[in-house]
Amino acid sequence: MRTIVICSGGLDSVSLAHRIAAEHELVGLLSFDYGQRHRKELDFAAACARRLGVPHQIIDITGVGRHLTGSALTDDVDVPDGHYAEETMKATVVPNRNAIMLAIAFGLASAQKAAAVAVAVHGGDHFIYPDCRPGFIDAFQKMQDEALEGYGTVQLLAPYVNVPKAAIVTDGAKHGTPFVETWSCYKGGARHCGRCGTCVERREAFHLAGVDDPTEYADPDFWRAATSRFSAEEVR
């Protein structure tokens, strides 16, 4: 299928891009500038597109993003440290972000005659991000089937939606993803901080997958204490 991948430049979406390139016809990567705390991740998305030899488009929705206030990813709010299951991680929620981005992506896919849009939401996101859960993915597909009726059929591919991040690491390694060329940290420093939710999840995922983690962390051992306190059940 002719497929567009929504790519943030993180481990998940870059791994997905490599998977789609191997299994389908990857026609391009789509990223969004929504006024996030840093744009560093977008450089990694651009590098992924160059590596895979496909166009990379960045959609500027900063005008929308500046109104989605209250998130540590868009406002002058401290990014919390710890495990994704912690209540404090709700500070990283950007309301309706995925719905907004996917609606734009489906419009572009229809205009460009692509058959699918792929997104890298996964099981580990279910704790605090409702627009990463299977119910949202299913409902969004139904909504787009109605929205595009008579104009096109676009499928939403979310191959990781029911698996943990460790499975993405395994899949990424299978498809030759250069993990060092991905960026996860919410804080956007010179190195991954090792303490924010995405850094903790990233480090744990490599450990559980049994894959060497090439990432340089400012605090490489914090993840052990952060993950030892939680055995939270996945929210579906």
Coordinates of C-alpha atoms in Angstrom, one line a residue, residues 30-179:
L30 CA 4.8 13.7 7.8
S31 CA 5.7 15.7 10.9
F32 CA 4.0 18.5 12.8
D33 CA 5.3 21.6 14.4
Y34 CA 2.7 22.3 17.0
G35 CA 4.8 24.6 19.2
Q36 CA 6.4 21.8 21.2
R37 CA 9.0 22.6 23.8
H38 CA 11.8 21.9 21.3
R39 CA 12.0 21.1 17.6
K40 CA 15.0 18.8 17.9
E41 CA 13.0 15.7 17.2
L42 CA 12.0 17.1 13.8
D43 CA 15.6 17.1 12.7
F44 CA 15.7 13.3 13.4
A45 CA 12.5 12.9 11.4
A46 CA 14.1 14.7 8.5
A47 CA 17.2 12.5 8.8
C48 CA 15.0 9.4 8.6
A49 CA 13.3 10.7 5.4
R50 CA 16.7 11.3 3.8
R51 CA 17.9 7.8 4.9
L52 CA 14.8 6.1 3.4
G53 CA 14.9 8.3 0.3
V54 CA 11.4 9.8 0.6
P55 CA 9.9 13.3 0.9
H56 CA 9.5 14.8 4.4
Q57 CA 6.8 17.4 5.0
I58 CA 6.5 19.4 8.2
I59 CA 3.0 20.9 8.8
D60 CA 3.0 24.1 10.9
I61 CA 0.1 24.0 13.3
T62 CA 1.7 26.3 15.9
G63 CA -1.3 28.6 15.6
V64 CA -3.4 25.8 16.9
G65 CA -0.9 24.5 19.4
R66 CA -0.5 27.8 21.2
H67 CA -4.2 27.5 22.2
L68 CA -3.8 24.0 23.6
T69 CA -2.4 25.4 26.8
G70 CA -1.4 23.7 30.1
S71 CA 0.8 20.9 28.8
A72 CA 4.5 20.5 29.8
L73 CA 5.2 19.9 26.1
T74 CA 3.9 23.3 24.9
D75 CA 3.9 25.7 27.9
D76 CA 6.5 26.9 30.4
V77 CA 5.7 24.0 32.7
D78 CA 8.3 21.6 34.1
V79 CA 8.5 18.2 32.5
P80 CA 7.9 15.7 35.2
D81 CA 10.4 12.9 35.9
G82 CA 9.4 9.3 36.5
H83 CA 7.3 6.4 35.0
Y84 CA 4.5 7.0 32.5
A85 CA 2.0 5.4 35.0
E86 CA 2.5 8.2 37.5
E87 CA -0.3 10.8 37.8
T88 CA 2.2 13.6 37.3
M89 CA 2.7 12.5 33.7
K90 CA -0.7 13.9 32.8
A91 CA 1.1 17.2 32.6
T92 CA 2.5 16.0 29.2
V93 CA -0.9 15.5 27.6
V94 CA -1.6 17.9 24.7
P95 CA -5.4 17.8 24.3
N96 CA -6.6 16.0 21.2
R97 CA -3.2 16.2 19.6
N98 CA -3.4 12.9 17.7
A99 CA -6.9 13.5 16.5
I100 CA -5.8 16.9 15.0
M101 CA -2.7 15.5 13.4
L102 CA -4.4 12.4 12.0
A103 CA -7.3 14.4 10.5
I104 CA -4.7 16.5 8.6
A105 CA -2.8 13.4 7.6
F106 CA -5.9 11.7 6.2
G107 CA -6.7 14.8 4.2
L108 CA -3.2 14.8 2.7
A109 CA -3.3 11.1 2.1
S110 CA -6.6 11.4 0.2
A111 CA -5.3 14.3 -1.9
Q112 CA -2.1 12.4 -2.7
K113 CA -3.9 9.1 -3.5
A114 CA -2.2 7.3 -0.7
A115 CA -3.9 4.2 0.6
A116 CA -2.9 4.4 4.2
V117 CA -1.6 6.6 7.1
A118 CA 0.6 4.8 9.6
V119 CA 1.0 6.0 13.2
A120 CA 3.3 4.6 16.0
V121 CA 1.0 4.7 19.0
H122 CA 1.7 1.8 21.3
G123 CA 0.5 -0.1 24.4
G124 CA 2.8 1.8 26.7
D125 CA 1.0 5.1 25.8
H126 CA -2.3 3.8 27.1
F127 CA -1.8 4.9 30.7
I128 CA -2.3 8.6 30.2
Y129 CA -2.9 9.3 26.5
P130 CA -6.5 8.5 25.5
D131 CA -5.9 9.2 21.9
C132 CA -3.3 6.4 21.7
R133 CA -5.7 3.6 22.8
P134 CA -7.3 1.0 20.5
G135 CA -10.7 2.5 21.0
F136 CA -9.6 5.8 19.6
I137 CA -7.9 4.2 16.6
D138 CA -11.0 2.2 15.8
A139 CA -13.3 5.2 16.2
F140 CA -11.1 7.5 14.2
Q141 CA -11.1 5.0 11.3
K142 CA -14.9 4.9 11.3
M143 CA -15.1 8.6 11.4
Q144 CA -12.7 8.9 8.4
D145 CA -14.7 6.3 6.5
E146 CA -17.6 8.7 6.7
A147 CA -15.6 11.8 6.1
L148 CA -14.1 10.6 2.9
E149 CA -17.0 8.6 1.5
G150 CA -17.1 9.0 -2.2
Y151 CA -13.6 10.7 -2.3
G152 CA -11.2 8.0 -1.2
T153 CA -10.5 5.1 1.1
V154 CA -7.6 5.6 3.5
Q155 CA -6.7 3.0 6.1
L156 CA -5.2 3.8 9.5
L157 CA -2.3 1.5 10.2
A158 CA -1.3 1.3 13.9
P159 CA 0.7 -2.0 14.1
Y160 CA 2.1 -1.2 17.6
V161 CA -1.2 -0.2 19.3
N162 CA -1.5 -3.4 21.2
V163 CA 2.2 -4.1 22.0
P164 CA 4.7 -2.6 24.5
K165 CA 7.6 -0.4 23.6
A166 CA 10.0 -3.3 24.0
A167 CA 8.3 -5.0 21.0
I168 CA 9.0 -1.8 19.0
V169 CA 12.6 -2.0 19.8
T170 CA 12.7 -5.7 18.7
D171 CA 10.8 -4.8 15.5
G172 CA 13.0 -1.8 14.9
A173 CA 16.2 -3.9 15.2
K174 CA 14.6 -6.4 12.8
H175 CA 14.2 -3.7 10.2
G176 CA 17.6 -2.0 10.7
T177 CA 16.5 1.1 12.5
P178 CA 19.5 3.1 13.6
F179 CA 18.3 3.8 17.2

